Structures are given as structure tokens and as C-alpha cells.
GROMACS .gro file of C-alpha atoms in nm:
model
  389
    1UNK     CA    1   0.000   0.000   0.000
    2UNK     CA    2   0.112   0.358  -0.058
    3UNK     CA    3   0.128   0.434   0.313
    4UNK     CA    4   0.338   0.131   0.410
    5UNK     CA    5   0.652   0.169   0.200
    6UNK     CA    6   0.868   0.251   0.503
    7UNK     CA    7   0.791  -0.093   0.642
    8UNK     CA    8   0.904  -0.252   0.316
    9UNK     CA    9   1.221  -0.042   0.325
   10UNK     CA   10   1.285  -0.158   0.682
   11UNK     CA   11   1.261  -0.520   0.570
   12UNK     CA   12   1.524  -0.462   0.301
   13UNK     CA   13   1.762  -0.261   0.520
   14UNK     CA   14   1.759  -0.277   0.900
   15UNK     CA   15   1.588  -0.615   0.935
   16UNK     CA   16   1.744  -0.801   0.642
   17UNK     CA   17   2.093  -0.684   0.737
   18UNK     CA   18   2.051  -0.733   1.114
   19UNK     CA   19   2.157  -0.372   1.166
   20UNK     CA   20   2.493  -0.416   0.990
   21UNK     CA   21   2.663  -0.199   0.730
   22UNK     CA   22   2.584  -0.361   0.395
   23UNK     CA   23   2.612  -0.315   0.017
   24UNK     CA   24   2.368  -0.064  -0.131
   25UNK     CA   25   2.360  -0.033  -0.513
   26UNK     CA   26   2.708   0.086  -0.617
   27UNK     CA   27   2.807   0.175  -0.260
   28UNK     CA   28   2.727   0.096   0.100
   29UNK     CA   29   2.452   0.173   0.346
   30UNK     CA   30   2.548   0.316   0.682
   31UNK     CA   31   2.446   0.134   0.998
   32UNK     CA   32   2.066   0.170   1.022
   33UNK     CA   33   2.067   0.348   1.356
   34UNK     CA   34   1.954   0.694   1.458
   35UNK     CA   35   2.292   0.812   1.586
   36UNK     CA   36   2.468   0.727   1.259
   37UNK     CA   37   2.198   0.878   1.041
   38UNK     CA   38   2.173   1.199   1.243
   39UNK     CA   39   2.552   1.240   1.240
   40UNK     CA   40   2.576   1.208   0.861
   41UNK     CA   41   2.271   1.428   0.794
   42UNK     CA   42   2.416   1.699   1.019
   43UNK     CA   43   2.771   1.682   0.884
   44UNK     CA   44   2.875   2.038   0.795
   45UNK     CA   45   3.119   1.897   0.539
   46UNK     CA   46   2.910   1.613   0.398
   47UNK     CA   47   3.061   1.519   0.064
   48UNK     CA   48   2.829   1.487  -0.234
   49UNK     CA   49   2.869   1.388  -0.598
   50UNK     CA   50   2.634   1.312  -0.887
   51UNK     CA   51   2.450   1.021  -0.725
   52UNK     CA   52   2.086   0.938  -0.655
   53UNK     CA   53   2.008   0.650  -0.420
   54UNK     CA   54   2.358   0.510  -0.454
   55UNK     CA   55   2.339   0.518  -0.835
   56UNK     CA   56   2.510   0.764  -1.068
   57UNK     CA   57   2.268   1.039  -1.171
   58UNK     CA   58   2.130   1.114  -1.514
   59UNK     CA   59   2.094   1.443  -1.700
   60UNK     CA   60   1.742   1.351  -1.804
   61UNK     CA   61   1.639   1.425  -1.445
   62UNK     CA   62   1.881   1.677  -1.295
   63UNK     CA   63   2.165   1.907  -1.391
   64UNK     CA   64   2.494   1.837  -1.215
   65UNK     CA   65   2.494   2.201  -1.102
   66UNK     CA   66   2.195   2.141  -0.868
   67UNK     CA   67   2.275   2.198  -0.498
   68UNK     CA   68   2.178   1.837  -0.424
   69UNK     CA   69   2.507   1.725  -0.578
   70UNK     CA   70   2.738   1.976  -0.408
   71UNK     CA   71   2.908   1.910  -0.078
   72UNK     CA   72   2.791   2.078   0.240
   73UNK     CA   73   3.002   2.381   0.320
   74UNK     CA   74   3.106   2.438  -0.041
   75UNK     CA   75   3.047   2.790  -0.177
   76UNK     CA   76   2.814   2.650  -0.445
   77UNK     CA   77   2.593   2.462  -0.200
   78UNK     CA   78   2.589   2.735   0.063
   79UNK     CA   79   2.521   3.022  -0.177
   80UNK     CA   80   2.254   2.834  -0.374
   81UNK     CA   81   2.060   2.757  -0.057
   82UNK     CA   82   2.092   3.116   0.064
   83UNK     CA   83   1.983   3.252  -0.273
   84UNK     CA   84   1.676   3.028  -0.284
   85UNK     CA   85   1.587   3.144   0.067
   86UNK     CA   86   1.611   3.508  -0.040
   87UNK     CA   87   1.416   3.463  -0.363
   88UNK     CA   88   1.131   3.254  -0.225
   89UNK     CA   89   1.193   2.974   0.024
   90UNK     CA   90   1.212   3.172   0.348
   91UNK     CA   91   0.873   3.343   0.320
   92UNK     CA   92   0.666   3.141   0.072
   93UNK     CA   93   0.463   2.974   0.349
   94UNK     CA   94   0.363   3.286   0.542
   95UNK     CA   95   0.028   3.375   0.386
   96UNK     CA   96  -0.271   3.147   0.437
   97UNK     CA   97  -0.442   2.971   0.147
   98UNK     CA   98  -0.801   3.025   0.042
   99UNK     CA   99  -1.038   2.842   0.273
  100UNK     CA  100  -1.205   2.653  -0.011
  101UNK     CA  101  -1.062   2.526  -0.338
  102UNK     CA  102  -1.361   2.680  -0.515
  103UNK     CA  103  -1.209   3.020  -0.428
  104UNK     CA  104  -0.901   2.954  -0.640
  105UNK     CA  105  -0.837   3.102  -0.985
  106UNK     CA  106  -1.159   3.055  -1.188
  107UNK     CA  107  -0.955   2.955  -1.495
  108UNK     CA  108  -0.868   2.634  -1.310
  109UNK     CA  109  -1.216   2.549  -1.185
  110UNK     CA  110  -1.294   2.278  -1.440
  111UNK     CA  111  -0.956   2.117  -1.380
  112UNK     CA  112  -1.009   2.115  -1.004
  113UNK     CA  113  -1.357   1.971  -1.049
  114UNK     CA  114  -1.214   1.690  -1.258
  115UNK     CA  115  -0.927   1.630  -1.014
  116UNK     CA  116  -1.165   1.603  -0.718
  117UNK     CA  117  -1.427   1.383  -0.881
  118UNK     CA  118  -1.363   1.103  -0.632
  119UNK     CA  119  -1.275   1.331  -0.343
  120UNK     CA  120  -1.582   1.556  -0.304
  121UNK     CA  121  -1.833   1.305  -0.174
  122UNK     CA  122  -1.615   1.006  -0.096
  123UNK     CA  123  -1.777   0.702   0.053
  124UNK     CA  124  -1.595   0.412   0.216
  125UNK     CA  125  -1.262   0.336   0.052
  126UNK     CA  126  -1.327   0.538  -0.263
  127UNK     CA  127  -1.014   0.745  -0.210
  128UNK     CA  128  -0.838   0.977  -0.454
  129UNK     CA  129  -0.518   0.847  -0.608
  130UNK     CA  130  -0.182   1.012  -0.556
  131UNK     CA  131  -0.210   1.153  -0.909
  132UNK     CA  132  -0.545   1.313  -0.826
  133UNK     CA  133  -0.408   1.457  -0.503
  134UNK     CA  134  -0.111   1.596  -0.696
  135UNK     CA  135  -0.359   1.811  -0.889
  136UNK     CA  136  -0.441   1.989  -0.564
  137UNK     CA  137  -0.082   2.010  -0.442
  138UNK     CA  138   0.097   2.127  -0.757
  139UNK     CA  139  -0.069   2.470  -0.805
  140UNK     CA  140  -0.026   2.554  -0.438
  141UNK     CA  141   0.344   2.466  -0.434
  142UNK     CA  142   0.435   2.625  -0.766
  143UNK     CA  143   0.212   2.925  -0.703
  144UNK     CA  144   0.408   3.012  -0.389
  145UNK     CA  145   0.756   2.937  -0.524
  146UNK     CA  146   0.716   3.121  -0.855
  147UNK     CA  147   0.441   3.367  -0.761
  148UNK     CA  148   0.247   3.245  -1.063
  149UNK     CA  149  -0.060   3.019  -1.080
  150UNK     CA  150  -0.049   2.757  -1.358
  151UNK     CA  151  -0.325   2.751  -1.616
  152UNK     CA  152  -0.529   2.437  -1.667
  153UNK     CA  153  -0.314   2.337  -1.965
  154UNK     CA  154   0.013   2.407  -1.785
  155UNK     CA  155  -0.096   2.212  -1.479
  156UNK     CA  156  -0.205   1.912  -1.683
  157UNK     CA  157   0.136   1.898  -1.852
  158UNK     CA  158   0.338   1.950  -1.535
  159UNK     CA  159   0.144   1.723  -1.298
  160UNK     CA  160   0.266   1.423  -1.499
  161UNK     CA  161   0.592   1.469  -1.315
  162UNK     CA  162   0.431   1.305  -1.011
  163UNK     CA  163   0.413   0.977  -1.204
  164UNK     CA  164   0.727   0.991  -1.416
  165UNK     CA  165   0.964   1.233  -1.245
  166UNK     CA  166   0.938   1.041  -0.919
  167UNK     CA  167   1.131   0.761  -1.093
  168UNK     CA  168   1.437   0.987  -1.101
  169UNK     CA  169   1.525   0.849  -0.759
  170UNK     CA  170   1.658   0.551  -0.958
  171UNK     CA  171   1.922   0.770  -1.122
  172UNK     CA  172   2.108   0.622  -1.417
  173UNK     CA  173   1.918   0.294  -1.391
  174UNK     CA  174   1.639   0.449  -1.598
  175UNK     CA  175   1.865   0.628  -1.846
  176UNK     CA  176   1.851   0.517  -2.211
  177UNK     CA  177   1.492   0.399  -2.173
  178UNK     CA  178   1.170   0.541  -2.325
  179UNK     CA  179   1.126   0.728  -1.996
  180UNK     CA  180   1.407   0.963  -2.099
  181UNK     CA  181   1.204   1.153  -2.356
  182UNK     CA  182   0.893   1.161  -2.140
  183UNK     CA  183   1.077   1.311  -1.842
  184UNK     CA  184   1.272   1.556  -2.058
  185UNK     CA  185   0.945   1.672  -2.214
  186UNK     CA  186   0.786   1.733  -1.873
  187UNK     CA  187   1.095   1.919  -1.749
  188UNK     CA  188   1.080   2.138  -2.060
  189UNK     CA  189   0.722   2.236  -1.978
  190UNK     CA  190   0.832   2.317  -1.621
  191UNK     CA  191   1.107   2.546  -1.748
  192UNK     CA  192   0.870   2.724  -1.986
  193UNK     CA  193   0.631   2.790  -1.696
  194UNK     CA  194   0.910   2.938  -1.483
  195UNK     CA  195   1.070   3.162  -1.747
  196UNK     CA  196   0.819   3.448  -1.739
  197UNK     CA  197   0.729   3.421  -1.371
  198UNK     CA  198   0.786   3.689  -1.105
  199UNK     CA  199   1.008   3.434  -0.933
  200UNK     CA  200   1.236   3.425  -1.238
  201UNK     CA  201   1.277   3.803  -1.223
  202UNK     CA  202   1.375   3.781  -0.857
  203UNK     CA  203   1.625   3.508  -0.943
  204UNK     CA  204   1.784   3.722  -1.216
  205UNK     CA  205   1.832   4.009  -0.971
  206UNK     CA  206   1.976   3.782  -0.701
  207UNK     CA  207   2.232   3.627  -0.937
  208UNK     CA  208   2.390   3.968  -0.992
  209UNK     CA  209   2.467   4.009  -0.622
  210UNK     CA  210   2.829   3.950  -0.519
  211UNK     CA  211   2.727   3.717  -0.236
  212UNK     CA  212   2.609   3.466  -0.497
  213UNK     CA  213   2.910   3.490  -0.731
  214UNK     CA  214   3.004   3.123  -0.693
  215UNK     CA  215   2.656   3.017  -0.805
  216UNK     CA  216   2.661   3.255  -1.099
  217UNK     CA  217   3.000   3.122  -1.210
  218UNK     CA  218   2.873   2.765  -1.177
  219UNK     CA  219   2.567   2.838  -1.387
  220UNK     CA  220   2.764   3.030  -1.650
  221UNK     CA  221   2.989   2.726  -1.696
  222UNK     CA  222   2.695   2.506  -1.797
  223UNK     CA  223   2.620   2.441  -2.167
  224UNK     CA  224   2.284   2.620  -2.179
  225UNK     CA  225   2.191   2.982  -2.093
  226UNK     CA  226   2.264   3.077  -1.732
  227UNK     CA  227   1.906   3.167  -1.644
  228UNK     CA  228   1.768   2.845  -1.791
  229UNK     CA  229   2.007   2.649  -1.567
  230UNK     CA  230   1.909   2.857  -1.262
  231UNK     CA  231   1.536   2.818  -1.323
  232UNK     CA  232   1.556   2.448  -1.412
  233UNK     CA  233   1.747   2.369  -1.094
  234UNK     CA  234   1.495   2.538  -0.866
  235UNK     CA  235   1.206   2.385  -1.060
  236UNK     CA  236   1.355   2.034  -1.046
  237UNK     CA  237   1.400   2.065  -0.670
  238UNK     CA  238   1.049   2.212  -0.635
  239UNK     CA  239   0.896   1.918  -0.819
  240UNK     CA  240   1.106   1.623  -0.701
  241UNK     CA  241   1.115   1.713  -0.332
  242UNK     CA  242   0.827   1.963  -0.318
  243UNK     CA  243   0.537   1.834  -0.526
  244UNK     CA  244   0.623   1.463  -0.512
  245UNK     CA  245   0.709   1.468  -0.140
  246UNK     CA  246   0.409   1.680  -0.039
  247UNK     CA  247   0.173   1.465  -0.246
  248UNK     CA  248   0.309   1.159  -0.066
  249UNK     CA  249   0.252   1.321   0.275
  250UNK     CA  250  -0.098   1.440   0.183
  251UNK     CA  251  -0.199   1.100   0.046
  252UNK     CA  252  -0.097   0.929   0.369
  253UNK     CA  253  -0.281   1.192   0.572
  254UNK     CA  254  -0.604   1.117   0.383
  255UNK     CA  255  -0.561   0.739   0.382
  256UNK     CA  256  -0.482   0.718   0.754
  257UNK     CA  257  -0.797   0.907   0.846
  258UNK     CA  258  -1.015   0.684   0.631
  259UNK     CA  259  -0.850   0.370   0.767
  260UNK     CA  260  -0.835   0.478   1.131
  261UNK     CA  261  -1.135   0.692   1.240
  262UNK     CA  262  -0.954   0.796   1.559
  263UNK     CA  263  -0.704   0.984   1.343
  264UNK     CA  264  -0.969   1.232   1.226
  265UNK     CA  265  -0.984   1.402   1.564
  266UNK     CA  266  -0.607   1.375   1.608
  267UNK     CA  267  -0.542   1.554   1.280
  268UNK     CA  268  -0.794   1.829   1.350
  269UNK     CA  269  -0.657   1.883   1.701
  270UNK     CA  270  -0.303   1.959   1.581
  271UNK     CA  271  -0.240   1.915   1.207
  272UNK     CA  272   0.130   2.001   1.228
  273UNK     CA  273   0.210   1.755   1.507
  274UNK     CA  274   0.001   1.495   1.326
  275UNK     CA  275   0.192   1.535   0.999
  276UNK     CA  276   0.529   1.536   1.173
  277UNK     CA  277   0.456   1.208   1.348
  278UNK     CA  278   0.313   1.053   1.033
  279UNK     CA  279   0.632   1.141   0.844
  280UNK     CA  280   0.840   0.993   1.125
  281UNK     CA  281   0.656   0.666   1.077
  282UNK     CA  282   0.622   0.678   0.698
  283UNK     CA  283   0.883   0.916   0.557
  284UNK     CA  284   0.841   1.052   0.207
  285UNK     CA  285   1.222   1.030   0.164
  286UNK     CA  286   1.376   0.702   0.274
  287UNK     CA  287   1.745   0.789   0.256
  288UNK     CA  288   2.014   1.027   0.138
  289UNK     CA  289   2.339   0.952  -0.043
  290UNK     CA  290   2.665   1.098   0.083
  291UNK     CA  291   3.016   1.019  -0.039
  292UNK     CA  292   3.291   0.895   0.192
  293UNK     CA  293   3.567   1.155   0.234
  294UNK     CA  294   3.836   0.909   0.339
  295UNK     CA  295   3.883   0.533   0.349
  296UNK     CA  296   3.758   0.348   0.654
  297UNK     CA  297   3.702  -0.004   0.780
  298UNK     CA  298   3.367  -0.135   0.898
  299UNK     CA  299   3.264  -0.464   1.049
  300UNK     CA  300   2.989  -0.629   0.851
  301UNK     CA  301   2.864  -0.975   0.943
  302UNK     CA  302   3.173  -1.031   1.164
  303UNK     CA  303   3.410  -0.948   0.879
  304UNK     CA  304   3.615  -0.636   0.820
  305UNK     CA  305   3.525  -0.450   0.502
  306UNK     CA  306   3.758  -0.182   0.364
  307UNK     CA  307   3.560   0.104   0.212
  308UNK     CA  308   3.764   0.337  -0.010
  309UNK     CA  309   3.723   0.714  -0.019
  310UNK     CA  310   3.469   0.827  -0.277
  311UNK     CA  311   3.225   0.542  -0.208
  312UNK     CA  312   2.852   0.629  -0.211
  313UNK     CA  313   2.718   0.590   0.143
  314UNK     CA  314   2.342   0.583   0.197
  315UNK     CA  315   2.217   0.713   0.531
  316UNK     CA  316   1.874   0.584   0.620
  317UNK     CA  317   1.647   0.859   0.756
  318UNK     CA  318   1.338   0.639   0.759
  319UNK     CA  319   1.513   0.366   0.957
  320UNK     CA  320   1.668   0.612   1.204
  321UNK     CA  321   1.318   0.738   1.279
  322UNK     CA  322   1.224   0.387   1.397
  323UNK     CA  323   1.517   0.348   1.638
  324UNK     CA  324   1.365   0.236   1.971
  325UNK     CA  325   1.658   0.388   2.162
  326UNK     CA  326   1.537   0.731   2.053
  327UNK     CA  327   1.165   0.678   1.992
  328UNK     CA  328   1.013   0.436   2.248
  329UNK     CA  329   0.755   0.207   2.087
  330UNK     CA  330   0.864   0.332   1.744
  331UNK     CA  331   0.580   0.158   1.557
  332UNK     CA  332   0.320   0.346   1.763
  333UNK     CA  333   0.162   0.662   1.623
  334UNK     CA  334   0.213   0.915   1.901
  335UNK     CA  335   0.193   1.280   1.799
  336UNK     CA  336   0.258   1.391   2.158
  337UNK     CA  337   0.616   1.261   2.166
  338UNK     CA  338   0.825   1.509   2.367
  339UNK     CA  339   1.125   1.456   2.139
  340UNK     CA  340   0.947   1.546   1.813
  341UNK     CA  341   1.247   1.763   1.731
  342UNK     CA  342   1.465   1.458   1.669
  343UNK     CA  343   1.255   1.349   1.371
  344UNK     CA  344   1.483   1.309   1.063
  345UNK     CA  345   1.214   1.302   0.793
  346UNK     CA  346   1.323   1.640   0.651
  347UNK     CA  347   1.693   1.548   0.624
  348UNK     CA  348   1.807   1.681   0.958
  349UNK     CA  349   1.680   1.699   1.314
  350UNK     CA  350   1.338   1.862   1.294
  351UNK     CA  351   1.403   2.128   1.556
  352UNK     CA  352   1.688   2.256   1.337
  353UNK     CA  353   1.469   2.235   1.026
  354UNK     CA  354   1.193   2.443   1.186
  355UNK     CA  355   1.452   2.703   1.286
  356UNK     CA  356   1.604   2.698   0.934
  357UNK     CA  357   1.932   2.631   1.113
  358UNK     CA  358   2.194   2.552   0.850
  359UNK     CA  359   2.456   2.480   1.113
  360UNK     CA  360   2.252   2.208   1.281
  361UNK     CA  361   2.096   2.072   0.960
  362UNK     CA  362   2.301   2.196   0.660
  363UNK     CA  363   2.101   1.995   0.404
  364UNK     CA  364   1.753   2.022   0.551
  365UNK     CA  365   1.448   2.051   0.327
  366UNK     CA  366   1.407   2.427   0.265
  367UNK     CA  367   1.042   2.378   0.175
  368UNK     CA  368   0.940   2.210   0.502
  369UNK     CA  369   0.714   2.494   0.615
  370UNK     CA  370   0.527   2.522   0.286
  371UNK     CA  371   0.504   2.145   0.242
  372UNK     CA  372   0.338   2.095   0.581
  373UNK     CA  373   0.105   2.388   0.520
  374UNK     CA  374  -0.005   2.254   0.179
  375UNK     CA  375  -0.051   1.900   0.311
  376UNK     CA  376  -0.263   2.028   0.598
  377UNK     CA  377  -0.477   2.244   0.366
  378UNK     CA  378  -0.542   1.972   0.108
  379UNK     CA  379  -0.584   1.691   0.362
  380UNK     CA  380  -0.835   1.897   0.560
  381UNK     CA  381  -1.037   1.955   0.243
  382UNK     CA  382  -1.034   1.590   0.134
  383UNK     CA  383  -1.135   1.464   0.479
  384UNK     CA  384  -1.389   1.732   0.560
  385UNK     CA  385  -1.681   1.488   0.541
  386UNK     CA  386  -1.535   1.247   0.797
  387UNK     CA  387  -1.673   1.241   1.150
  388UNK     CA  388  -1.425   1.207   1.439
  389UNK     CA  389  -1.445   0.874   1.621
   0.00000   0.00000   0.00000
């Protein structure tokens, strides 16, 4: 089921390996424990290269210049994150959304009606699919990041990323397949949407500032126009982590309330705490991929394994969030946990993420605030007919 993929991941990592370091695609996975995961996620000098999920990346999904592939503490990574914060990320969540989706741009009304055909008067298990939920999520996310609401036609072209772009987590494994042209086509439509947006104008101004000179130089060194690279990078991050991740969170929020009636009241009591705990249990992002800075030796299954420098090393956020040493009764849904701030679902300890603390969580999700706000807004709408248990 869509809301149980963390359990499957646990079977293939922590349980299957008995908590040992083990092979993971073209590299290794770190020990599936909270302490190890938190240490790597919070490493101020975490090394990165062009890898996704332990597999070499592919240009059909991401440019190598994207901050995701630059090491923590590097001028490129630091300046790109700071520039995105200035242009949009730091304040995009502040204003509230319309109370009803019917109040949104009238040009999108027929599209929203179509997208919510199974969500308006749902009965029993007749739940909307992730693709249908993405139709609610996408305009809210992109509208805030780019300060531009997509038209019906634009949204229909871009929302396909939820289905196809999500496969980019597989990196080069899906290169040289028919998916290549489909994903490239969707990314082209995303770039065209961004080009004439107010957000693009803010980006152009920011890139001329001396404090972002390393990013400008990086973008100028790419084969296509500098602004196209800048806009594509922010759009790729907005879609892969923003739209796909938020759709995942929203889908689970809806499904849990239909499956467990007691969750209706829990969600309405404190939507933010509810979503945080749900992501601890069922993270949208299972793991990150760092690169070892120096050779080291690990014990795996009672044998010593020599790991050379430059080896992809997966750190398992989803597994760390189930560590019973940190989260007592880790399988239990408990939104009143006093240590909610240790949640690693947003690629760093949550208390640092909420503070936008780049020292404590240098690679944290910069869209956390907006993502939670969108998930709450859409989930509330899609579960409005449910009665608390």
C-alpha cells in the first residue's frame, strides 16, 4: 500500500541486514541506527557527488549544477541555498491559502472539479489516487515558489511529473529507456512555466549580487543559458522534493484518516504535530546519499570491510526514525512525543529544520514549512466529510 513503504524499506535494510553496514547499489549503506543517520545528515562537510540513491545520476532528471550534488560547506551549496531562501523559500509559506478550493483562480475550476471527482463526496474506501491529489498540491506549491498560478493546460502537462519524475530516484538505472524523452518533455514544460514568472525576475536580480558569485559562475559554466540552468534547478528541486514529497505526505494523511477513524480528531486537534509524526513513521524520503571523504574499515557480518574514499554511502532517515533507543515504541503513532524535534524526515533533526538552522541541519528541506502547510490544507479539504471517532 502507498502508506506502508517505510515498512518494506525496513525489511530490506535494517531487518534483512541485522543492523549491519551492507552493500547498497554501487556503494554501502550506513548502519541503520539513529545516531549514525543523524551524524551524517548533520555533517557540515558532507561530501556529495552526482549520485541518486547510490546510483550515478542522469541528466534527463537533474543538472549536475543542482545543490543536491554539491558538498555541504562548499560555496556552491551554501550560496545556492541562501539565494533560494532570499528569492522565495524563506517566506513562501507565510500567507494562508483560500479556505475553499472553489475560491481559487476561476480559470482552473474545471480542472479542479475533474481532479476532485472522487474526493468531493467520498464514501468508504473510494479514495483519490496520488495523481489526483497531486492536482491539488501542484498549483499551491508552484504558485508560492514562482508567484504564478499555472493555467489548466500548464498544470495538466506539469502534474505528470508526479508519475514519471518520481522515478528519477533511480538515477542512471532508468537512463537510455523510453522514460528519458517523457521526463525531458515534462521538465521542458516546467522550465517554460518558470521563465516568465515573477520568481524568475527575482532570481535574475539575485544572481547579480556579489554574495552569490560562486553560483553565478557555476551556472555560466553550464552548456545552456545561465538563467535556464538557474530556473531548471529550482524547478527540479520544487517538483522532485516539493510536489512529489508533499503529495506523498498528503496522500498518507487522507488514507490514515479513512482507515483509522480515531485519526480524524487527532489531525484536527493539531495538524502540524500529526503530519510530523506521520512522516516519522512513513517518511516521504527514505534515505540520502553521501560520499565517503576518506577510506575506513567497517565490520559487517563479523568481517572487516575496507571502504575506499569516494564510495557512495546511503544514510537511512526512515530507519533512524524507527530506532527504539530514541523513539520508544517506534511503531506506535504518538503525535505527543516530547522529542518530536529529533525526527529526521526532513533530512536533519526537525528542531533545526523548523529554525532553518543551516549549522545544525546543513542539508535540511528548505520547503518544510510550505510542504506541511499545503498537506494540511489539502488533507483537511479531502477529509472534511469524515466524523471524528
